[in-house]
Amino acid sequence: LDGCGDDFDWLPGIANDPEPFIQILHYCNRDDGDVITLPRFKVFVPKTYELGTIVLDQPSVFVNASRNNTEKF
């Protein structure tokens, strides 16, 4: 997934934060579920996030998420 994570503040003084690019709801560690949200972009120009291969039909999946840029957070 890639795209722009910027939004416009329509009302002065009220921040109109962009929606996250992806949220993952999983039941791996808790019966009521847990949500993983990718971080917001800190710059206007979109960066590419390389999440690798995500296999959804196996009981245990390890995904090594790495940013495909040189900016340090």
Tab-separated table of C-alpha atoms in Angstrom:
chain	number	residue	atom	x	y	z
A	1	LEU	CA	0.000	0.000	0.000
A	2	ASP	CA	1.169	3.494	-0.655
A	3	GLY	CA	-0.340	6.906	-1.024
A	4	CYS	CA	-0.446	10.326	0.569
A	5	GLY	CA	-1.123	10.643	4.303
A	6	ASP	CA	-1.882	14.365	4.289
A	7	ASP	CA	-5.191	16.084	4.993
A	8	PHE	CA	-6.517	19.662	5.019
A	9	ASP	CA	-7.690	21.457	8.181
A	10	TRP	CA	-11.103	22.754	7.110
A	11	LEU	CA	-11.863	24.552	10.386
A	12	PRO	CA	-9.203	26.851	11.886
A	13	GLY	CA	-7.894	25.507	15.185
A	14	ILE	CA	-9.378	22.021	14.687
A	15	ALA	CA	-6.887	19.503	13.369
A	16	ASN	CA	-8.192	17.196	10.652
A	17	ASP	CA	-5.764	14.312	11.088
A	18	PRO	CA	-5.378	11.893	8.173
A	19	GLU	CA	-6.729	8.396	8.568
A	20	PRO	CA	-4.126	5.661	9.034
A	21	PHE	CA	-3.182	3.698	5.940
A	22	ILE	CA	-3.891	0.328	7.505
A	23	GLN	CA	-5.243	-1.192	10.697
A	24	ILE	CA	-4.973	-4.879	11.513
A	25	LEU	CA	-7.364	-6.475	14.016
A	26	HIS	CA	-6.020	-9.776	15.322
A	27	TYR	CA	-6.848	-12.218	18.113
A	28	CYS	CA	-3.345	-13.639	18.643
A	29	ASN	CA	-2.767	-12.485	22.238
A	30	ARG	CA	-6.190	-11.415	23.546
A	31	ASP	CA	-9.685	-12.876	23.274
A	32	ASP	CA	-11.200	-9.424	22.708
A	33	GLY	CA	-8.736	-8.642	19.908
A	34	ASP	CA	-5.944	-6.157	19.411
A	35	VAL	CA	-5.497	-3.482	16.740
A	36	ILE	CA	-2.162	-2.710	15.095
A	37	THR	CA	-1.996	0.685	13.374
A	38	LEU	CA	0.863	1.691	11.131
A	39	PRO	CA	2.456	5.028	12.148
A	40	ARG	CA	1.381	8.322	10.606
A	41	PHE	CA	3.622	9.882	8.042
A	42	LYS	CA	5.610	12.849	9.348
A	43	VAL	CA	6.178	14.438	5.940
A	44	PHE	CA	3.841	15.475	3.108
A	45	VAL	CA	5.592	13.438	0.417
A	46	PRO	CA	4.628	9.772	0.866
A	47	LYS	CA	7.310	7.282	1.804
A	48	THR	CA	7.170	3.607	0.885
A	49	TYR	CA	6.708	1.045	3.668
A	50	GLU	CA	7.863	-2.460	2.808
A	51	LEU	CA	5.942	-4.936	4.947
A	52	GLY	CA	7.158	-8.029	3.147
A	53	THR	CA	4.899	-10.998	2.467
A	54	ILE	CA	1.906	-11.295	4.798
A	55	VAL	CA	0.388	-14.791	4.900
A	56	LEU	CA	-3.084	-14.706	6.469
A	57	ASP	CA	-4.009	-18.390	6.415
A	58	GLN	CA	-1.334	-19.804	8.753
A	59	PRO	CA	-1.597	-19.905	12.576
A	60	SER	CA	1.699	-18.114	13.274
A	61	VAL	CA	2.958	-15.412	10.949
A	62	PHE	CA	6.084	-13.323	11.421
A	63	VAL	CA	6.374	-10.174	9.331
A	64	ASN	CA	9.551	-8.141	9.583
A	65	ALA	CA	8.338	-4.602	8.857
A	66	SER	CA	11.010	-2.262	7.590
A	67	ARG	CA	10.815	1.271	6.263
A	68	ASN	CA	12.157	1.723	2.781
A	69	ASN	CA	13.729	5.130	3.460
A	70	THR	CA	16.685	6.610	5.284
A	71	GLU	CA	14.824	8.986	7.606
A	72	LYS	CA	15.290	8.189	11.298
A	73	PHE	CA	12.311	8.620	13.632
